[in-house]
PDB file of C-alpha atoms in Angstrom:
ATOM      1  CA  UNK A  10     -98.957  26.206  -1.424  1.00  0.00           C
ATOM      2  CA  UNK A  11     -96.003  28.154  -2.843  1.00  0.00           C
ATOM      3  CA  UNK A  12     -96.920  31.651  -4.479  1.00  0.00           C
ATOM      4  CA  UNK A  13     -96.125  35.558  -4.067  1.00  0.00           C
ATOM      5  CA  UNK A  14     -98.355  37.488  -1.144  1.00  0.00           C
ATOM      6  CA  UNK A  15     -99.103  40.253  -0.041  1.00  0.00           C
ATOM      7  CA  UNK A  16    -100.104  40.252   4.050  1.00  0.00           C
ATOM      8  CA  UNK A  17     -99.585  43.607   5.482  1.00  0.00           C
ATOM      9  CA  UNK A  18     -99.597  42.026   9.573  1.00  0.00           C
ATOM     10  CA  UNK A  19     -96.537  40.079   8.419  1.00  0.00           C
ATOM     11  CA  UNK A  20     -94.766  41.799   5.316  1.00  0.00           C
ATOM     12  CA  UNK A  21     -95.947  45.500   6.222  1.00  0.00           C
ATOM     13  CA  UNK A  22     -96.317  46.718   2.562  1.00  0.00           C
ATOM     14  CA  UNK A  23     -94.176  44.086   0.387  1.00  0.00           C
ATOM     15  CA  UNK A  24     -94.545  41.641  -2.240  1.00  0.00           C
ATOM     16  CA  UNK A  25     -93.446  38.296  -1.077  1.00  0.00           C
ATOM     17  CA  UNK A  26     -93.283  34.523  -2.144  1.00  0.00           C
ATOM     18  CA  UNK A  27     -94.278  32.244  -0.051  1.00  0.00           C
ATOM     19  CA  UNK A  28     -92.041  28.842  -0.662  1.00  0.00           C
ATOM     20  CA  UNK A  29     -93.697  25.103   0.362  1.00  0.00           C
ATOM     21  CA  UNK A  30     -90.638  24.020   2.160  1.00  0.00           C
ATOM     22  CA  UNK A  31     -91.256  20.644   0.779  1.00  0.00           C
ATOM     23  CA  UNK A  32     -92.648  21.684  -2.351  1.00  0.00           C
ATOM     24  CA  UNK A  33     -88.585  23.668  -2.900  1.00  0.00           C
ATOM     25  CA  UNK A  34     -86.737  21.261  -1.029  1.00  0.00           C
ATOM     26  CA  UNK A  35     -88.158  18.609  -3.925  1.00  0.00           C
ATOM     27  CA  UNK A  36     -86.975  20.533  -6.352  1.00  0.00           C
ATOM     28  CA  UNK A  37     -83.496  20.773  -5.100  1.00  0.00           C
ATOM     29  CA  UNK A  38     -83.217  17.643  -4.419  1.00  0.00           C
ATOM     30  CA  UNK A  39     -83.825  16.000  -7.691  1.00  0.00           C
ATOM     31  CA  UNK A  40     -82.414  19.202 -10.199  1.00  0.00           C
ATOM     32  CA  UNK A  41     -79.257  19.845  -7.520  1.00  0.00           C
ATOM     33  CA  UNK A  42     -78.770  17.349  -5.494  1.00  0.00           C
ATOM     34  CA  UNK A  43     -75.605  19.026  -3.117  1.00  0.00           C
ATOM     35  CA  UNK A  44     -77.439  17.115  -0.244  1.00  0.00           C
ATOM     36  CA  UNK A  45     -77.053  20.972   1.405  1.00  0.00           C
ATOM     37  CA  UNK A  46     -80.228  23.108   2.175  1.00  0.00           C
ATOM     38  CA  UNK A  47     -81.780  24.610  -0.563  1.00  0.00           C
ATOM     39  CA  UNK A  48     -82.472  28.074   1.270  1.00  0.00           C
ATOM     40  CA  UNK A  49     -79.178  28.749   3.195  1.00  0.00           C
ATOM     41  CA  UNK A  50     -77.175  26.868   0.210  1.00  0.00           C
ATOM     42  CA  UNK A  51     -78.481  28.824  -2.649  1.00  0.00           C
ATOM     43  CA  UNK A  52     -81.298  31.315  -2.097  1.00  0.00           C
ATOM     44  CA  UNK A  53     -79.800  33.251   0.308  1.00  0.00           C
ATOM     45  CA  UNK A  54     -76.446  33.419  -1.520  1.00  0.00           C
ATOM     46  CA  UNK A  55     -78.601  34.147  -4.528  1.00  0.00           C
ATOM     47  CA  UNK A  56     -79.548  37.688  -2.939  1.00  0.00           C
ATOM     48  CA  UNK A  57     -82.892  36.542  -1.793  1.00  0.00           C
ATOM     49  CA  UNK A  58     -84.109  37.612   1.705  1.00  0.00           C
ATOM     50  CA  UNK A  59     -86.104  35.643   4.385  1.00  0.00           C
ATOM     51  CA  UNK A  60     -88.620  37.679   5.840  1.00  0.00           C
ATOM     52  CA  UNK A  61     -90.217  35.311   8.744  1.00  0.00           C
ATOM     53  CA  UNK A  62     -94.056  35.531   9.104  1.00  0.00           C
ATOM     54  CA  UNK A  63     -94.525  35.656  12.731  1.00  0.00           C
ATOM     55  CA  UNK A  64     -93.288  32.698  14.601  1.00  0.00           C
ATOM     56  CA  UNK A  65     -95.473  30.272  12.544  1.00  0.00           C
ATOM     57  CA  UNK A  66     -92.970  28.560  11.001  1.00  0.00           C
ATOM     58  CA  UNK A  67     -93.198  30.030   7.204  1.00  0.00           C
ATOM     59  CA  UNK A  68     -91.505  32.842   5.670  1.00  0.00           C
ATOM     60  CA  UNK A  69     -91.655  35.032   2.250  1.00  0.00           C
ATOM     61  CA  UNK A  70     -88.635  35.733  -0.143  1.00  0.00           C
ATOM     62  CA  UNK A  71     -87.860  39.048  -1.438  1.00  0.00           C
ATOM     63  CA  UNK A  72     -85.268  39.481  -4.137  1.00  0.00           C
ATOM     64  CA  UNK A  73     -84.150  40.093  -7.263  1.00  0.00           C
ATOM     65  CA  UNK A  74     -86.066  39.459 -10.132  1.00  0.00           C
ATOM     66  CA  UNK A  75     -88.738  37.505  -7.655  1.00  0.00           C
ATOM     67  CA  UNK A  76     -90.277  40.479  -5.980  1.00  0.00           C
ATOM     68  CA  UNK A  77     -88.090  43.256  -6.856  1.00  0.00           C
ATOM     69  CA  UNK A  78     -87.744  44.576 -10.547  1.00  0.00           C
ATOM     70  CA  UNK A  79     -90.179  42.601 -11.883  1.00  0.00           C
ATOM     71  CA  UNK A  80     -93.386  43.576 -13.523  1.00  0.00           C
ATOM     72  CA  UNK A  81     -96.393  42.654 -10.995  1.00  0.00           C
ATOM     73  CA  UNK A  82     -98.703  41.627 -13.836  1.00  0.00           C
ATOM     74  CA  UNK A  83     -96.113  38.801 -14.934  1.00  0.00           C
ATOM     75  CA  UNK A  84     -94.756  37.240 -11.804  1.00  0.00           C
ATOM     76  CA  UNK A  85     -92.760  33.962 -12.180  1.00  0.00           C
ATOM     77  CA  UNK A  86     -91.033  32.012  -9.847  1.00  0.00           C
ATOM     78  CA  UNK A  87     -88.038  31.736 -12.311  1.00  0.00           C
ATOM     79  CA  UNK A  88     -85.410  33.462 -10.057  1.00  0.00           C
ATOM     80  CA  UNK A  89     -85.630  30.940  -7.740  1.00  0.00           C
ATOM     81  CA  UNK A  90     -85.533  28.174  -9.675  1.00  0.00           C
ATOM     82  CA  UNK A  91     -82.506  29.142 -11.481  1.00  0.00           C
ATOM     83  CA  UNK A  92     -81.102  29.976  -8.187  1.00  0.00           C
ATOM     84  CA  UNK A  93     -82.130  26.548  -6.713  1.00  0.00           C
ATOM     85  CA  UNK A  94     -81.374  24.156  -9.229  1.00  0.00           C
ATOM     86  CA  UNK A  95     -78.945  25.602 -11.298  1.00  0.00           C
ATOM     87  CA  UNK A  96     -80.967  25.468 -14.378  1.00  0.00           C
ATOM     88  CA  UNK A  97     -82.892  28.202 -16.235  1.00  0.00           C
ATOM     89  CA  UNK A  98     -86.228  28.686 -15.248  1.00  0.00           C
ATOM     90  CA  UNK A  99     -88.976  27.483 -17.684  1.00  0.00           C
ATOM     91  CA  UNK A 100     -92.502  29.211 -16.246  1.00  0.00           C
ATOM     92  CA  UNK A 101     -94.692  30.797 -18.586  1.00  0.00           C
ATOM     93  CA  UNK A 102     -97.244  31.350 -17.148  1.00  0.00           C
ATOM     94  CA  UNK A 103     -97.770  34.386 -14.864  1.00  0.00           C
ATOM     95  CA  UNK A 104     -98.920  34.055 -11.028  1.00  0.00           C
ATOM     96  CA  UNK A 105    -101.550  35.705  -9.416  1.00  0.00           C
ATOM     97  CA  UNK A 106    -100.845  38.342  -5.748  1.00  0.00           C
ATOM     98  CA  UNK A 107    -102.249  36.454  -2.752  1.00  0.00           C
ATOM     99  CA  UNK A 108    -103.976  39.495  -1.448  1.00  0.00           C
ATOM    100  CA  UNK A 109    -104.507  38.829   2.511  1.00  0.00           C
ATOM    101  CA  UNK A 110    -106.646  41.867   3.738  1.00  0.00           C
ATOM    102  CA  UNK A 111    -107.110  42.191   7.706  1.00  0.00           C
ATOM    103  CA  UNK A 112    -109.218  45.056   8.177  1.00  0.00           C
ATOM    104  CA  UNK A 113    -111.355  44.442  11.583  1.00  0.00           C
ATOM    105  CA  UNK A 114    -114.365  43.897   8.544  1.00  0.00           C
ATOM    106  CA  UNK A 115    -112.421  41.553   6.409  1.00  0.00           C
ATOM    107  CA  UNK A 116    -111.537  39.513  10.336  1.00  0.00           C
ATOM    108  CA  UNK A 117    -114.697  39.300  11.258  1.00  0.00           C
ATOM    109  CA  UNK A 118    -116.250  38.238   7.957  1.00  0.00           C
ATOM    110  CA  UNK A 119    -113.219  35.296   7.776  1.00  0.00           C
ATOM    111  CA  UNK A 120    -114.049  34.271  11.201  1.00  0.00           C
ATOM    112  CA  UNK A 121    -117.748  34.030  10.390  1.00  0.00           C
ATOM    113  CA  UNK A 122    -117.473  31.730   7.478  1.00  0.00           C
ATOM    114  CA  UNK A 123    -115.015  29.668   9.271  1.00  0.00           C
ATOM    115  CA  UNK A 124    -117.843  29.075  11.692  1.00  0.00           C
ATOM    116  CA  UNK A 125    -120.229  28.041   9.193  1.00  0.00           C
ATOM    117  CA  UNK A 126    -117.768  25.883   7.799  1.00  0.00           C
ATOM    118  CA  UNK A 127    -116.280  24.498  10.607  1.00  0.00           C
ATOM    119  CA  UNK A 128    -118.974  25.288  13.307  1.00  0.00           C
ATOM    120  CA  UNK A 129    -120.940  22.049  12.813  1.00  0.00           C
ATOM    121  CA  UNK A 130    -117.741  19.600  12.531  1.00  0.00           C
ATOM    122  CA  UNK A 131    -116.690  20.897  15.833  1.00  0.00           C
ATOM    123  CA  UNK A 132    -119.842  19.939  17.758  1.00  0.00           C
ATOM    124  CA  UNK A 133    -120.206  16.789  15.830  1.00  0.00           C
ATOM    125  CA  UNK A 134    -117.083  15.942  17.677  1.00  0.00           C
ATOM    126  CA  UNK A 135    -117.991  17.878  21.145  1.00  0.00           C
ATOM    127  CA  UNK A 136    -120.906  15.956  21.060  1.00  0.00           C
ATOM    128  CA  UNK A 137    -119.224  12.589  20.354  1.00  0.00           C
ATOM    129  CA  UNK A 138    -116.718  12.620  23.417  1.00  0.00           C
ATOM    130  CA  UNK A 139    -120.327  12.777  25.069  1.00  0.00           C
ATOM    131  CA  UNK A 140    -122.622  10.578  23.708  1.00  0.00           C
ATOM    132  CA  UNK A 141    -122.640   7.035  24.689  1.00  0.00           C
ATOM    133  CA  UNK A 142    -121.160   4.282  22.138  1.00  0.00           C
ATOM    134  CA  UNK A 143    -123.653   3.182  19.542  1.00  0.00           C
ATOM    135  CA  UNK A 144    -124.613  -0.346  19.708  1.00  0.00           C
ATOM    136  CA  UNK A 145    -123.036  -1.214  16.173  1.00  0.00           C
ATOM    137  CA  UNK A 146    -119.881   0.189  18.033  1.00  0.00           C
ATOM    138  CA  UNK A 147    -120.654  -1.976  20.713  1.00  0.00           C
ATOM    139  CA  UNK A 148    -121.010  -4.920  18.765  1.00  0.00           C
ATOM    140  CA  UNK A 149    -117.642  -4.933  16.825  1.00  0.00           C
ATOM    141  CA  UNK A 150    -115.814  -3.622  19.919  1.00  0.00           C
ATOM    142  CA  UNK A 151    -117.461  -7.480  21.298  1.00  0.00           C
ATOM    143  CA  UNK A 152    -115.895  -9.392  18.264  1.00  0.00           C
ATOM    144  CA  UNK A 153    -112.654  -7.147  18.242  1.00  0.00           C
ATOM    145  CA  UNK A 154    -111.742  -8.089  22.109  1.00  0.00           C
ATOM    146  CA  UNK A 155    -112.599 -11.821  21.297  1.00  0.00           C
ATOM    147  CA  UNK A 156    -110.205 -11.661  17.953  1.00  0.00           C
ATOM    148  CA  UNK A 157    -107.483  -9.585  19.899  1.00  0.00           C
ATOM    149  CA  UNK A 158    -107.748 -11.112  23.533  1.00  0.00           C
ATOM    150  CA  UNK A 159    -108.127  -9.589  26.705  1.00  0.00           C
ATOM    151  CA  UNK A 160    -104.576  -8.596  27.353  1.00  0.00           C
ATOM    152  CA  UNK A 161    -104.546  -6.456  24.047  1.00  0.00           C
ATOM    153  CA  UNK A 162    -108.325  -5.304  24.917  1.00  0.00           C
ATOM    154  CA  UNK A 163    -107.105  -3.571  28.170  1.00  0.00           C
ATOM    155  CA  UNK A 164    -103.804  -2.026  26.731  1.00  0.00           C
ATOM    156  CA  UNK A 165    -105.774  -0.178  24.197  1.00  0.00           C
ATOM    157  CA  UNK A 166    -108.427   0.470  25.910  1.00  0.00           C
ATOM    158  CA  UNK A 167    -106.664   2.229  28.314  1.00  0.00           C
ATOM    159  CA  UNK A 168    -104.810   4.499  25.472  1.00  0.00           C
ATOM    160  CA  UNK A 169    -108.460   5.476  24.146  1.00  0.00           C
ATOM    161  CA  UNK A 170    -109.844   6.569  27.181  1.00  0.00           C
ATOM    162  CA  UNK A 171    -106.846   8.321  28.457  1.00  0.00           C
ATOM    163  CA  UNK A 172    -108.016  12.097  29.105  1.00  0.00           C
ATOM    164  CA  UNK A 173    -111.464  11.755  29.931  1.00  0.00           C
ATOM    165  CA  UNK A 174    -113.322  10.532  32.846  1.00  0.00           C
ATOM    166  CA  UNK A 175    -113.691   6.982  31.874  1.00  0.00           C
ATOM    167  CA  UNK A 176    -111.841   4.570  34.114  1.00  0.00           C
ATOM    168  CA  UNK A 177    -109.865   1.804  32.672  1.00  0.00           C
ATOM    169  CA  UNK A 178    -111.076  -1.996  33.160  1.00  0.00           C
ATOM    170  CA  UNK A 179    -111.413  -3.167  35.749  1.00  0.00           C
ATOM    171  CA  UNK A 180    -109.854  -7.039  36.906  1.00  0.00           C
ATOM    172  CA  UNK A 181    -113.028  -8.715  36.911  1.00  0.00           C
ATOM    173  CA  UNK A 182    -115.369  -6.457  34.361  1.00  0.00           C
ATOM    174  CA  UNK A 183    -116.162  -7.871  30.976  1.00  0.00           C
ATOM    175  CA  UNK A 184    -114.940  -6.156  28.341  1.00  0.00           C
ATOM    176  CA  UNK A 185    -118.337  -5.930  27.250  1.00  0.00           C
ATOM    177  CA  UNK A 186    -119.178  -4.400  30.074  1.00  0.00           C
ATOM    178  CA  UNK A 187    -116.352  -1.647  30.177  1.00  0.00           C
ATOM    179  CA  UNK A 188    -117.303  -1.126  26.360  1.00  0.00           C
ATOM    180  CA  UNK A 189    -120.735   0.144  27.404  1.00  0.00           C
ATOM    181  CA  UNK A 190    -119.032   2.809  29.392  1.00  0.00           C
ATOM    182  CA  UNK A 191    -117.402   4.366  26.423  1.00  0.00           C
ATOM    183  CA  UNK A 192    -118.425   7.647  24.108  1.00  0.00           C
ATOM    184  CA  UNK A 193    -118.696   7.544  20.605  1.00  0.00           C
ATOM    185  CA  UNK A 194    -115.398   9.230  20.391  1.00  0.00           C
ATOM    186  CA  UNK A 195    -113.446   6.763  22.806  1.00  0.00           C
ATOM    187  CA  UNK A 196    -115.346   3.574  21.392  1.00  0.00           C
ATOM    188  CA  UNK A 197    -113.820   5.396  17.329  1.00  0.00           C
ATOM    189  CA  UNK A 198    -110.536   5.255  18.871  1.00  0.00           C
ATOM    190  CA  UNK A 199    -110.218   2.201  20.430  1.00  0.00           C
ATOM    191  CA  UNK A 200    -111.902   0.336  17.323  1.00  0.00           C
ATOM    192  CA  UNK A 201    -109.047   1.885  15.186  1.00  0.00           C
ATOM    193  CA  UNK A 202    -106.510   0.516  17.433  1.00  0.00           C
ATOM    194  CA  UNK A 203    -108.199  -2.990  17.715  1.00  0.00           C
ATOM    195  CA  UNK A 204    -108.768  -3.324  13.855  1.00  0.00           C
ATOM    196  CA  UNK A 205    -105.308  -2.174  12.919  1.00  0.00           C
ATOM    197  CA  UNK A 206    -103.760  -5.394  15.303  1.00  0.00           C
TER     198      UNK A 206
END
């Protein structure tokens, strides 16, 4: 989400906004529409600077009346706009400093609550690419193969249990039979790609 930042391990000590790529290229695209990109056609030009954020991909803007000589209690993204589309910017409405603080404290605490968050959803799925299928799996994976055929059966099945130890069909095995040897994860992924035929 697009909004000004500061993040001292990848702007040191300066303000920054932090454009959606899509969110901007939008914009220009229905307010411009030069066809050109909106960054190297008209922010840069417009003074602003690209400050990348490590190799991640994103960057922050620093400029003119977007970070510098503007009054941190009423940030807009007005400069830009203006600077973008061509057209005066209309915010009223002031935007809140994206404060990212990574003090070994404020690291560890993060990486805590990203563990009680996320901790749980991560050995659901550890514990799926283990478990055996369940038998309602089991079950549609019997009328899938009969609605798809045995041709389509083996292609996909194949796909699902690439990267684990599962071994594809064999000539002779039933696919009922090879179904049984799936995980819960495997037997998820080859029911998408059966159901989506």
């Amino acid at each position: 989400m697009s909004g000004f930042a500061r993040d001292p391990k990848y702007y040191g000590d300066r303000l920054v906004y932090e454009p959606l790529e899509s969110k901007w290229s939008r914009y220009h695209a229905t307010h411009c529409g030069c066809g050109q990109d909106w960054l190297t056609a008209h922010a840069i030009p417009a003074g602003f600077t690209v400050i990348p954020r490590g190799r991640t991909g994103y960057y922050g803007l620093v400029g003119p009346g977007l970070t510098e000589g503007v009054d941190e209690t009423a940030l807009t993204a007005n400069a830009l706009w203006e600077a973008v589309t061509g057209k005066p910017g209309t915010q009223t409405w002031p935007e809140q400093v994206h404060v990212t603080c990574r003090s070994p404290e404020a690291e560890a605490a993060r990486k805590a609550e990203n563990e009680r968050i996320y901790g749980p959803r991560r050995e659901r799925v550890a514990a799926s690419k283990r478990e055996p299928a369940t038998a309602k799996q089991l079950k549609y994976l019997a009328s899938l193969a009969e609605k798809v055929g045995k041709e389509r059966f083996d292609a996909e099945f194949v796909k699902a249990v690439k990267g684990t130890d599962i071994a594809p069909r064999a000539p002779r095995e039933r696919t009922t039979t090879a179904s049984k040897r799936l995980t819960t994860a495997a037997a998820r992924k080859l029911i998408s790609a059966l159901a989506s035929a």
